[in-house]
Amino acid sequence: MNIHEYQAKELFERFDVASPKGQVASTAEEAESVAREIGGSGLVVKAQVHAGGRGKGTFKNGFQGGVHLTDCPQKAGELSSQMLGQVLVTKQTGEEGRMVRKVMIAESVDIEHEYYLAILMDRQSCSPVIVASTEGGMDIEEVAESTPEKIIRQEIHPLAGLQAYEIRNLCAGLGLKGDFAKQFSKLLKNLYRLFLSCDCSMVEINPLVSTPDGKILALDAKFGFDDNALYRQPEIVAYRDTEEEDPREVAASEYDLNYIGLDGNIACLVNGAGLAMATMDNIKHFGGDPANFLDVGGGATQEQVAAAFRIILADPKVEGVLVNIFGGIMQCDIIAKGIIEAAKETNLSVPLIVRLEGTNVKEGRKLISESGLDVITAEDLSDAAEKAVQAVKAARA
Ligand code: ADP
Ligand code: MG
């Protein structure tokens, strides 16, 4: 799960991570009045979407940039009206971009230097890792690609925690001395505490800046949270903005389905994550493109299967459905009943390829063959994938 920058700011405040004052607004008028409240000598107006690269992004209406500096509250309102209700395309949004529904107005600060600072879960070392660089700002991807030696990594032992010498190493690597090093050290300790307490999968501050008046401040914030830990993070869950998520995934999460939306046209309904991955690989192998990953799990009910089927069919890109079930704990007749129910309800109009094997397979196959549905049956995984790819091609021709 991700959150917005204005929400991240609340977390920063709670954990004492220094960042400029800011407030969210959903209309231009609100933005202007918030800007007056913040006051001060300079302001920044920032589009709030769950994607980075806003500074260098372009709106579909031609307006350039999702981050603008201004020194006048009225101008802050005008800038907000250019962004609100418009679609912002950045390197991270994909071509379709993201609708901007909120802006954040914050104090602007004078920047002496832009650093990069992130904490992530590293699967390879099985530990949190701190990633930092002196070359922060809007081109960090470029830095990582062309000058990887400028990226510093510090793995943190999950039991020992963040050590003073590790912080000193990072300060040395970033060239931070004296009071800057002191402030950085405090900020990093608090950020690490936040990272652990809130079950983050990543937190990225780009840029973390030093200012001419001697401060270290977080100017941007991107958070990812471990979905499997959300059950014990009610305050984080309250930040969820389903409008920023794939509507298919939002619907699937209501039924506890393990679903990830993709760009292809062959929908998959599979039990078991490994089998679901293998199914997608096989579709690719035969020249097709999966529309989703979907693991209905071992103990799915008929209702969940029907819901899964409705969700994949509601995707306008879907031109065929491949059901691949290897019934172990899952019973093939339950799957069959769910499919039949949903297929009838949705007036299924795309080819349906079914491979059933395992517990209660006879009952399952019988139900399907007597259902009156136009089903293409398959013997095994490859056969099913090949038939799905062919059926979609044939339906197009
Ligand atoms: P993104 O990473 O999505 O492009 P940022 O929040 O990093 O968005 O903003 C882009 C750039 O705008 C930053 O690299 C920084 O130079 C500038 N910026 C952002 N917030 C402020 C601020 N409060 N004061 C001054 N400059 C800012
Ligand atoms: Mg940034």
Coordinates of C-alpha atoms and ligand atoms in Angstrom, one line a residue:
M1 CA 0.0 0.0 0.0
N2 CA 1.1 3.5 -0.8
I3 CA 0.2 6.9 0.7
H4 CA 0.3 10.5 -0.4
E5 CA 3.0 13.0 0.4
Y6 CA 0.7 15.1 2.7
Q7 CA 0.0 12.0 4.7
A8 CA 3.7 11.1 4.9
K9 CA 4.2 14.6 6.3
E10 CA 1.9 13.6 9.2
L11 CA 4.0 10.6 9.9
F12 CA 7.2 12.7 9.7
E13 CA 5.7 15.0 12.4
R14 CA 4.7 12.1 14.6
F15 CA 8.2 10.6 14.4
D16 CA 10.1 13.9 14.5
V17 CA 11.6 13.8 11.0
A18 CA 12.2 17.4 10.0
S19 CA 10.3 18.6 7.0
P20 CA 8.7 22.0 5.9
K21 CA 5.2 22.8 7.0
G22 CA 2.5 21.8 4.6
Q23 CA -1.2 21.2 4.2
V24 CA -3.5 19.5 1.7
A25 CA -6.3 21.2 -0.4
S26 CA -8.8 19.8 -2.8
T27 CA -10.0 23.0 -4.4
A28 CA -8.2 26.1 -5.7
E29 CA -10.0 28.3 -3.1
E30 CA -8.9 26.0 -0.3
A31 CA -5.4 26.0 -1.7
E32 CA -5.3 29.8 -1.6
S33 CA -6.5 30.0 2.0
V34 CA -4.1 27.3 3.1
A35 CA -1.3 29.2 1.4
R36 CA -2.3 32.3 3.4
E37 CA -2.3 30.3 6.6
I38 CA 1.2 28.9 5.9
G39 CA 2.4 32.4 5.0
G40 CA 6.1 32.9 5.1
S41 CA 8.3 34.1 2.3
G42 CA 7.8 31.2 -0.2
L43 CA 5.4 28.5 -1.1
V44 CA 5.4 25.3 -3.1
V45 CA 2.4 23.7 -4.8
K46 CA 2.6 20.0 -5.3
A47 CA 0.3 17.6 -7.1
Q48 CA -0.7 14.7 -4.8
V49 CA -0.6 11.4 -6.7
H50 CA 0.9 8.0 -5.7
A51 CA 3.8 8.4 -8.1
G52 CA 7.1 10.2 -8.2
G53 CA 8.7 12.2 -11.0
R54 CA 6.0 14.9 -10.5
G55 CA 8.5 17.8 -10.9
K56 CA 9.3 16.7 -14.4
G57 CA 5.9 15.5 -15.3
T58 CA 3.5 16.9 -17.8
F59 CA -0.3 17.3 -17.6
K60 CA -2.4 16.0 -20.4
N61 CA -3.7 19.5 -20.9
G62 CA -0.2 20.6 -21.7
F63 CA 0.6 22.3 -18.3
Q64 CA 4.1 21.6 -17.3
G65 CA 5.2 20.2 -14.0
G66 CA 3.4 18.9 -10.9
V67 CA 5.6 20.9 -8.5
H68 CA 5.7 24.7 -8.6
L69 CA 7.3 27.4 -6.5
T70 CA 5.6 30.7 -5.9
D71 CA 5.7 33.5 -3.3
C72 CA 2.0 34.6 -3.5
P73 CA -1.0 32.8 -2.0
Q74 CA -3.2 33.9 -4.9
K75 CA -0.8 32.4 -7.4
A76 CA -0.8 29.2 -5.3
G77 CA -4.5 29.1 -5.9
E78 CA -4.1 29.6 -9.6
L79 CA -1.4 27.0 -9.9
S80 CA -3.7 24.6 -8.0
S81 CA -6.6 25.2 -10.4
Q82 CA -4.3 24.3 -13.3
M83 CA -3.5 20.9 -11.7
L84 CA -6.7 19.8 -9.9
G85 CA -8.9 17.6 -12.0
Q86 CA -6.2 17.2 -14.6
V87 CA -4.2 14.1 -15.5
L88 CA -0.5 14.1 -14.7
V89 CA 1.9 11.9 -16.6
T90 CA 5.3 11.2 -15.1
K91 CA 8.0 8.6 -15.6
Q92 CA 6.3 6.5 -12.9
T93 CA 2.6 6.8 -13.9
G94 CA 2.8 5.1 -17.3
E95 CA 1.1 6.7 -20.3
E96 CA -2.3 6.8 -18.8
G97 CA -1.2 9.2 -16.0
R98 CA -2.9 9.9 -12.8
M99 CA -5.8 12.2 -12.0
V100 CA -4.8 14.9 -9.5
R101 CA -7.5 15.3 -6.9
K102 CA -5.5 17.0 -4.2
V103 CA -2.6 19.4 -4.0
M104 CA -0.3 20.1 -1.1
I105 CA 0.8 23.6 -0.3
A106 CA 4.1 23.7 1.7
E107 CA 6.7 26.2 2.7
S108 CA 9.4 26.4 0.1
V109 CA 12.9 26.3 1.4
D110 CA 16.2 27.5 0.0
I111 CA 18.2 24.5 -1.1
E112 CA 22.0 24.3 -0.6
H113 CA 22.3 20.7 -1.6
E114 CA 20.0 17.8 -2.6
Y115 CA 20.7 14.4 -1.1
Y116 CA 18.9 11.1 -1.6
L117 CA 17.9 8.9 1.3
A118 CA 15.9 5.7 1.4
I119 CA 15.3 2.7 3.6
L120 CA 14.1 -0.5 1.9
M121 CA 13.6 -4.2 2.7
D122 CA 16.3 -6.0 0.9
R123 CA 15.4 -9.6 0.1
Q124 CA 18.9 -10.6 -0.7
S125 CA 20.4 -9.7 2.6
C126 CA 17.1 -10.3 4.5
S127 CA 17.5 -7.0 6.2
P128 CA 16.6 -3.4 5.9
V129 CA 19.1 -1.4 3.8
I130 CA 19.7 2.3 3.8
V131 CA 20.5 3.8 0.4
A132 CA 21.9 7.3 0.2
S133 CA 23.6 9.5 -2.3
T134 CA 25.0 13.0 -2.5
E135 CA 23.4 13.2 -6.0
G136 CA 19.7 13.5 -4.9
G137 CA 17.0 15.4 -6.8
M138 CA 15.0 14.6 -9.9
D139 CA 17.6 12.5 -11.7
I140 CA 18.4 9.8 -9.2
E141 CA 17.6 7.0 -11.6
E142 CA 20.1 8.4 -14.1
V143 CA 22.8 8.6 -11.3
A144 CA 22.2 4.9 -10.4
E145 CA 22.6 4.0 -14.0
S146 CA 25.6 6.0 -15.1
T147 CA 27.5 6.5 -11.8
P148 CA 26.5 3.7 -9.5
E149 CA 29.6 4.4 -7.3
K150 CA 27.7 7.5 -6.0
I151 CA 25.0 5.3 -4.4
I152 CA 25.9 4.3 -0.8
R153 CA 24.3 1.1 0.7
Q154 CA 24.3 0.3 4.4
E155 CA 22.6 -3.0 5.4
I156 CA 21.2 -2.9 8.9
H157 CA 21.1 -6.0 11.0
P158 CA 17.4 -6.5 11.8
L159 CA 18.1 -7.6 15.5
A160 CA 21.0 -5.3 16.3
G161 CA 19.3 -2.3 14.7
L162 CA 20.8 0.9 13.4
Q163 CA 24.3 1.4 15.0
A164 CA 26.1 4.6 15.6
Y165 CA 29.1 3.6 13.5
E166 CA 26.7 2.9 10.6
I167 CA 25.3 6.4 10.8
R168 CA 28.9 7.8 10.9
N169 CA 29.7 5.8 7.8
L170 CA 26.7 7.3 6.0
C171 CA 27.6 10.8 7.2
A172 CA 31.2 10.3 5.9
G173 CA 29.9 9.0 2.6
L174 CA 27.6 12.0 2.2
G175 CA 30.3 14.5 3.3
L176 CA 28.1 15.7 6.2
K177 CA 30.0 17.2 9.1
G178 CA 29.4 19.1 12.4
D179 CA 25.8 20.2 13.0
F180 CA 24.7 18.8 9.6
A181 CA 25.9 15.4 10.7
K182 CA 24.1 15.7 14.0
Q183 CA 20.8 16.6 12.4
F184 CA 21.2 13.9 9.8
S185 CA 21.9 11.4 12.5
K186 CA 18.7 12.4 14.5
L187 CA 16.6 12.4 11.3
L188 CA 17.9 8.9 10.2
K189 CA 17.3 7.4 13.7
N190 CA 13.8 8.7 13.7
L191 CA 13.2 7.6 10.1
Y192 CA 14.4 4.1 10.9
R193 CA 12.1 4.0 13.9
L194 CA 9.2 5.1 11.7
F195 CA 10.1 2.5 9.1
L196 CA 10.0 -0.4 11.6
S197 CA 7.0 0.9 13.7
C198 CA 4.8 1.3 10.7
D199 CA 5.8 -1.9 8.8
C200 CA 7.1 0.0 5.8
S201 CA 8.5 -1.8 2.8
M202 CA 10.2 1.3 1.7
V203 CA 10.5 5.0 2.5
E204 CA 12.2 7.3 0.1
I205 CA 13.2 10.9 0.6
N206 CA 14.3 12.5 -2.6
P207 CA 15.4 15.2 -2.0
L208 CA 16.7 15.4 1.5
V209 CA 18.2 18.9 1.6
S210 CA 20.7 21.0 3.4
T211 CA 19.7 24.7 3.6
P212 CA 22.0 27.8 3.7
D213 CA 20.7 28.5 7.2
G214 CA 22.1 25.2 8.4
K215 CA 19.1 22.8 8.4
I216 CA 18.6 19.3 7.1
L217 CA 15.0 18.8 5.9
A218 CA 13.0 16.1 4.0
L219 CA 11.3 17.8 1.0
D220 CA 9.7 14.8 -0.5
A221 CA 8.4 11.5 0.8
K222 CA 7.3 8.3 -0.7
F223 CA 6.2 5.4 1.4
G224 CA 5.3 1.7 0.7
F225 CA 3.8 -0.5 3.3
D226 CA 3.9 -4.2 3.7
D227 CA 0.3 -5.3 2.8
N228 CA 0.6 -8.4 5.0
A229 CA 1.2 -6.2 8.1
L230 CA -1.7 -3.9 7.5
Y231 CA -3.9 -5.8 9.9
R232 CA -1.9 -4.3 12.8
Q233 CA -1.6 -0.8 11.3
P234 CA -5.1 0.7 11.5
E235 CA -3.6 4.2 11.3
I236 CA -1.9 3.5 8.1
V237 CA -4.9 1.7 6.6
A238 CA -6.9 4.9 7.3
Y239 CA -4.6 6.7 4.8
R240 CA -5.6 4.3 2.0
D241 CA -6.8 6.1 -1.1
T242 CA -8.6 3.6 -3.3
E243 CA -8.9 6.1 -6.0
E244 CA -5.2 5.9 -6.6
E245 CA -5.3 2.1 -6.9
D246 CA -6.2 -0.2 -9.8
P247 CA -10.0 -0.5 -9.5
R248 CA -9.7 -4.2 -10.3
E249 CA -7.4 -4.7 -7.3
V250 CA -9.6 -2.7 -5.0
A251 CA -12.6 -4.9 -5.9
A252 CA -10.5 -8.1 -5.5
S253 CA -9.2 -6.9 -2.0
E254 CA -12.9 -6.7 -0.9
Y255 CA -13.1 -10.5 -1.4
D256 CA -9.6 -11.3 0.0
L257 CA -8.5 -12.4 -3.4
N258 CA -4.8 -12.3 -4.3
Y259 CA -5.1 -10.3 -7.5
I260 CA -2.7 -8.1 -9.5
G261 CA -3.8 -6.3 -12.6
L262 CA -1.7 -6.5 -15.7
D263 CA -1.9 -5.1 -19.3
G264 CA -2.7 -8.2 -21.3
N265 CA -6.0 -9.7 -22.6
I266 CA -6.0 -13.3 -21.3
A267 CA -7.5 -13.3 -17.8
C268 CA -6.3 -16.1 -15.4
L269 CA -8.1 -17.7 -12.5
V270 CA -5.8 -20.1 -10.8
N271 CA -5.3 -21.6 -7.3
G272 CA -1.9 -21.3 -5.8
A273 CA 0.6 -18.5 -6.5
G274 CA 3.2 -20.8 -8.0
L275 CA 0.7 -22.3 -10.4
A276 CA -0.6 -18.8 -11.2
M277 CA 2.9 -17.7 -12.1
A278 CA 3.5 -20.8 -14.2
T279 CA 0.2 -20.2 -16.0
M280 CA 1.2 -16.6 -16.9
D281 CA 4.6 -17.9 -18.1
N282 CA 2.9 -20.5 -20.3
I283 CA 0.6 -17.9 -21.8
K284 CA 3.6 -15.7 -22.6
H285 CA 5.4 -18.8 -24.0
F286 CA 2.6 -19.3 -26.5
G287 CA 2.7 -15.7 -27.6
G288 CA -0.2 -14.3 -25.4
D289 CA -0.4 -11.7 -22.7
P290 CA -1.9 -12.3 -19.2
A291 CA -4.5 -9.7 -18.1
N292 CA -3.9 -10.5 -14.4
F293 CA -2.3 -12.6 -11.7
L294 CA -5.0 -14.2 -9.6
D295 CA -4.6 -16.8 -6.9
V296 CA -7.9 -17.8 -5.5
G297 CA -6.1 -19.7 -2.7
G298 CA -6.7 -23.1 -1.2
G299 CA -9.9 -22.4 0.7
A300 CA -11.9 -20.2 -1.6
T301 CA -15.7 -20.3 -1.4
Q302 CA -18.0 -20.5 -4.3
E303 CA -18.8 -16.8 -3.7
Q304 CA -15.2 -15.8 -3.9
V305 CA -14.7 -17.7 -7.1
A306 CA -17.8 -16.0 -8.6
A307 CA -16.5 -12.6 -7.4
A308 CA -13.1 -13.4 -9.0
F309 CA -14.8 -14.3 -12.2
R310 CA -16.9 -11.1 -12.2
I311 CA -13.8 -9.0 -11.5
I312 CA -11.8 -10.4 -14.4
L313 CA -14.7 -10.1 -16.8
A314 CA -15.3 -6.5 -15.8
D315 CA -11.9 -5.7 -17.3
P316 CA -12.6 -4.3 -20.8
K317 CA -9.2 -5.6 -22.1
V318 CA -10.1 -9.2 -21.4
E319 CA -10.7 -11.2 -24.5
G320 CA -10.5 -14.7 -23.1
V321 CA -10.4 -16.5 -19.7
L322 CA -8.2 -19.3 -18.6
V323 CA -9.2 -21.2 -15.5
N324 CA -6.4 -23.5 -14.3
I325 CA -7.2 -25.4 -11.1
F326 CA -5.2 -28.1 -9.5
G327 CA -7.5 -29.1 -6.7
G328 CA -5.8 -30.2 -3.5
I329 CA -7.5 -28.5 -0.6
M330 CA -9.5 -26.7 -3.2
Q331 CA -12.3 -28.8 -4.7
C332 CA -13.0 -28.7 -8.4
D333 CA -16.8 -28.8 -8.0
I334 CA -16.7 -25.6 -5.9
I335 CA -14.7 -23.9 -8.6
A336 CA -17.1 -25.2 -11.3
K337 CA -20.1 -23.9 -9.4
G338 CA -18.6 -20.4 -8.9
I339 CA -17.6 -20.2 -12.6
I340 CA -21.0 -21.3 -13.8
E341 CA -22.8 -18.9 -11.5
A342 CA -20.7 -15.9 -12.6
A343 CA -20.6 -16.9 -16.3
K344 CA -24.3 -17.0 -16.5
E345 CA -24.8 -13.8 -14.5
T346 CA -22.3 -11.9 -16.7
N347 CA -23.5 -13.3 -20.1
L348 CA -20.0 -14.5 -20.8
S349 CA -19.1 -13.6 -24.3
V350 CA -15.4 -14.4 -24.5
P351 CA -13.8 -17.8 -24.9
L352 CA -13.5 -19.7 -21.6
I353 CA -10.7 -22.3 -21.4
V354 CA -10.8 -24.7 -18.4
R355 CA -8.3 -27.1 -17.0
L356 CA -9.4 -28.9 -13.9
E357 CA -7.5 -31.6 -12.1
G358 CA -7.5 -33.1 -8.6
T359 CA -10.0 -33.3 -5.8
N360 CA -13.6 -33.8 -7.0
V361 CA -12.5 -33.3 -10.6
K362 CA -15.2 -35.7 -12.0
E363 CA -18.0 -33.7 -10.3
G364 CA -16.5 -30.4 -11.5
R365 CA -16.2 -31.5 -15.1
K366 CA -19.7 -32.9 -15.1
L367 CA -21.1 -29.7 -13.7
I368 CA -19.4 -27.7 -16.4
S369 CA -20.3 -30.0 -19.3
E370 CA -24.0 -30.0 -18.2
S371 CA -24.0 -26.2 -17.6
G372 CA -24.6 -25.3 -21.2
L373 CA -21.6 -23.0 -21.2
D374 CA -19.4 -23.0 -24.2
V375 CA -16.2 -24.2 -22.6
I376 CA -12.9 -25.3 -24.2
T377 CA -11.5 -28.0 -22.0
A378 CA -7.8 -28.6 -21.7
E379 CA -5.7 -31.6 -20.5
D380 CA -2.8 -29.9 -18.8
L381 CA -1.2 -26.5 -18.2
S382 CA 0.6 -26.1 -21.6
D383 CA -2.4 -27.4 -23.5
A384 CA -4.6 -24.9 -21.6
A385 CA -2.3 -21.9 -22.3
E386 CA -1.9 -22.8 -26.0
K387 CA -5.7 -23.2 -26.4
A388 CA -6.3 -19.9 -24.7
V389 CA -3.9 -18.0 -26.9
Q390 CA -5.4 -19.6 -30.0
A391 CA -9.0 -19.0 -28.9
V392 CA -8.4 -15.3 -28.4
K393 CA -6.7 -15.1 -31.8
A394 CA -9.6 -16.9 -33.5
A395 CA -12.2 -14.7 -31.7
R396 CA -10.4 -11.6 -33.1
A397 CA -10.2 -12.9 -36.7
Ligands
ADP1 P1 9.0 14.5 -7.4 O1 10.0 13.7 -6.8 O2 7.7 13.8 -7.5 O3 9.4 15.2 -8.7 P2 9.6 16.4 -5.3 O4 8.8 16.6 -4.1 O5 10.9 15.8 -5.2 O6 8.7 15.7 -6.4 O7 9.8 17.9 -6.0 C1 10.6 18.1 -7.1 C2 11.6 19.1 -6.8 O8 11.0 20.3 -6.4 C3 12.6 18.7 -5.7 O9 13.7 18.0 -6.2 C4 13.0 20.1 -5.2 O10 14.1 20.6 -5.9 C5 11.8 21.0 -5.4 N1 11.0 21.1 -4.2 C6 10.1 20.2 -3.7 N2 9.6 20.6 -2.5 C7 10.2 21.8 -2.2 C8 10.1 22.8 -1.1 N3 9.3 22.6 -0.1 N4 10.9 23.9 -1.2 C9 11.7 24.1 -2.3 N5 11.9 23.2 -3.3 C10 11.1 22.1 -3.3
MG2 MG 11.3 13.7 -5.4

